[in-house]
């Protein structure tokens, strides 16, 4: 471990699915930039919660990903976004669903956690809350890129590989998890995936670690995928082993399950696992001098 007394770590994902080789560089660069944003906060002694929010915000701003600007379109040709965040120190969580007009759904999720006594706000109510909290609305068109429009027009379904998420451990020993997505392409308006559901799309508990998942939301919710991984951490498995072993548990419950997940444990080890064809990721821990990026 380099100089620092307590370990710190961050790992981000840029989505699970079928990632075409020509996009490898783009998504790995985006993952690395997001991880770097979070790492800078952790290295300066900041919180895991701030780090995962900043990392996810960076990817919401990056049109390469299926979150914020660049989100996939639903069956009506519009963007509806979900996001969730959890604080491992307090066990508090916040989430938003069906967001159509706000640039950083992850920050709305955090505001739900800190400024309401609810956990999930959806649709019009969530957007009215956002406005009340001072977030600036933008037209739905803002989120729609040429690439997503072309995929929609050509009925390309396999565009759901670019959802984003992050988990981190800070120097105070706290973990946090965050996820943000435009969901799956051609989803029915009103469809909600796993990303805003604690225990499915994300979870964080200082005693054990934190998890964020990506992939087919319906599969992830049915399996309670984040809880499956948390259970392995709670049994004492380090993050790499827990991440690897979760595939079997997931597939036992949902045999056709298509997903990926990132994990950090309370000691600052990280892990990544998937049953989907690919998952993109970037991480850095106190054991590394630089970021590790990859497509598994
Ligand atoms: N899990 C997201 C959802 O089902 C999509 C994804 O991760 O690609 O909404």
mmCIF file of N, CA and C and ligand atoms in Angstrom, residues 16 66 160-163 181 183-184 191 193-195 214-218 220, ligand 1:
data_model
loop_
_atom_site.group_PDB
_atom_site.id
_atom_site.type_symbol
_atom_site.label_atom_id
_atom_site.label_comp_id
_atom_site.label_asym_id
_atom_site.label_seq_id
_atom_site.Cartn_x
_atom_site.Cartn_y
_atom_site.Cartn_z
ATOM 1 N N UNK A 16 -22.775 -3.672 -19.025
ATOM 2 C CA UNK A 16 -22.598 -5.079 -19.396
ATOM 3 C C UNK A 16 -23.434 -5.363 -20.635
ATOM 4 N N UNK A 66 -24.833 4.955 -21.746
ATOM 5 C CA UNK A 66 -26.294 4.905 -21.645
ATOM 6 C C UNK A 66 -26.741 5.418 -20.275
ATOM 7 N N UNK A 160 -27.906 -1.767 -25.147
ATOM 8 C CA UNK A 160 -28.019 -1.516 -23.711
ATOM 9 C C UNK A 160 -26.749 -1.875 -22.952
ATOM 10 N N UNK A 161 -25.580 -1.755 -23.625
ATOM 11 C CA UNK A 161 -24.356 -2.191 -22.961
ATOM 12 C C UNK A 161 -23.643 -1.083 -22.213
ATOM 13 N N UNK A 162 -24.218 0.093 -22.114
ATOM 14 C CA UNK A 162 -23.402 1.221 -21.673
ATOM 15 C C UNK A 162 -23.887 1.932 -20.407
ATOM 16 N N UNK A 163 -24.720 1.259 -19.622
ATOM 17 C CA UNK A 163 -25.141 1.804 -18.322
ATOM 18 C C UNK A 163 -23.904 2.062 -17.454
ATOM 19 N N UNK A 181 -28.753 5.030 -15.433
ATOM 20 C CA UNK A 181 -29.020 4.383 -16.717
ATOM 21 C C UNK A 181 -30.186 5.012 -17.470
ATOM 22 N N UNK A 183 -31.743 2.759 -19.120
ATOM 23 C CA UNK A 183 -32.503 1.507 -19.155
ATOM 24 C C UNK A 183 -32.208 0.699 -20.405
ATOM 25 N N UNK A 184 -33.164 -0.105 -20.821
ATOM 26 C CA UNK A 184 -32.977 -0.940 -22.013
ATOM 27 C C UNK A 184 -33.708 -0.306 -23.192
ATOM 28 N N UNK A 191 -41.427 1.731 -17.902
ATOM 29 C CA UNK A 191 -40.673 0.564 -17.409
ATOM 30 C C UNK A 191 -39.545 1.023 -16.474
ATOM 31 N N UNK A 193 -36.123 -0.383 -14.333
ATOM 32 C CA UNK A 193 -35.185 -1.497 -14.230
ATOM 33 C C UNK A 193 -34.644 -1.669 -12.821
ATOM 34 N N UNK A 194 -33.493 -2.321 -12.725
ATOM 35 C CA UNK A 194 -32.878 -2.625 -11.424
ATOM 36 C C UNK A 194 -32.095 -1.454 -10.858
ATOM 37 N N UNK A 195 -31.647 -0.553 -11.750
ATOM 38 C CA UNK A 195 -30.662 0.449 -11.321
ATOM 39 C C UNK A 195 -31.111 1.298 -10.129
ATOM 40 N N UNK A 214 -25.203 -4.165 -13.556
ATOM 41 C CA UNK A 214 -25.659 -3.678 -14.859
ATOM 42 C C UNK A 214 -26.064 -4.882 -15.695
ATOM 43 N N UNK A 215 -26.921 -4.655 -16.678
ATOM 44 C CA UNK A 215 -27.385 -5.766 -17.508
ATOM 45 C C UNK A 215 -28.897 -5.756 -17.587
ATOM 46 N N UNK A 216 -29.468 -6.912 -17.825
ATOM 47 C CA UNK A 216 -30.914 -6.999 -18.011
ATOM 48 C C UNK A 216 -31.609 -6.821 -16.662
ATOM 49 N N UNK A 217 -32.248 -5.662 -16.480
ATOM 50 C CA UNK A 217 -32.811 -5.307 -15.184
ATOM 51 C C UNK A 217 -33.811 -6.322 -14.655
ATOM 52 N N UNK A 218 -34.615 -6.880 -15.553
ATOM 53 C CA UNK A 218 -35.621 -7.843 -15.111
ATOM 54 C C UNK A 218 -34.937 -9.069 -14.481
ATOM 55 N N UNK A 220 -31.903 -9.057 -13.088
ATOM 56 C CA UNK A 220 -31.178 -8.617 -11.891
ATOM 57 C C UNK A 220 -32.126 -8.482 -10.697
HETATM 58 N N1 LIG B 1 -29.725 -2.572 -15.836
HETATM 59 C C1 LIG B 1 -30.251 -1.557 -16.719
HETATM 60 C C2 LIG B 1 -31.754 -1.713 -16.790
HETATM 61 O O1 LIG B 1 -32.231 -2.827 -16.919
HETATM 62 C C3 LIG B 1 -29.675 -1.592 -18.099
HETATM 63 C C4 LIG B 1 -28.202 -1.836 -18.200
HETATM 64 O O2 LIG B 1 -27.525 -2.042 -17.200
HETATM 65 O O3 LIG B 1 -27.687 -1.835 -19.331
HETATM 66 O O4 LIG B 1 -32.439 -0.716 -16.792
#
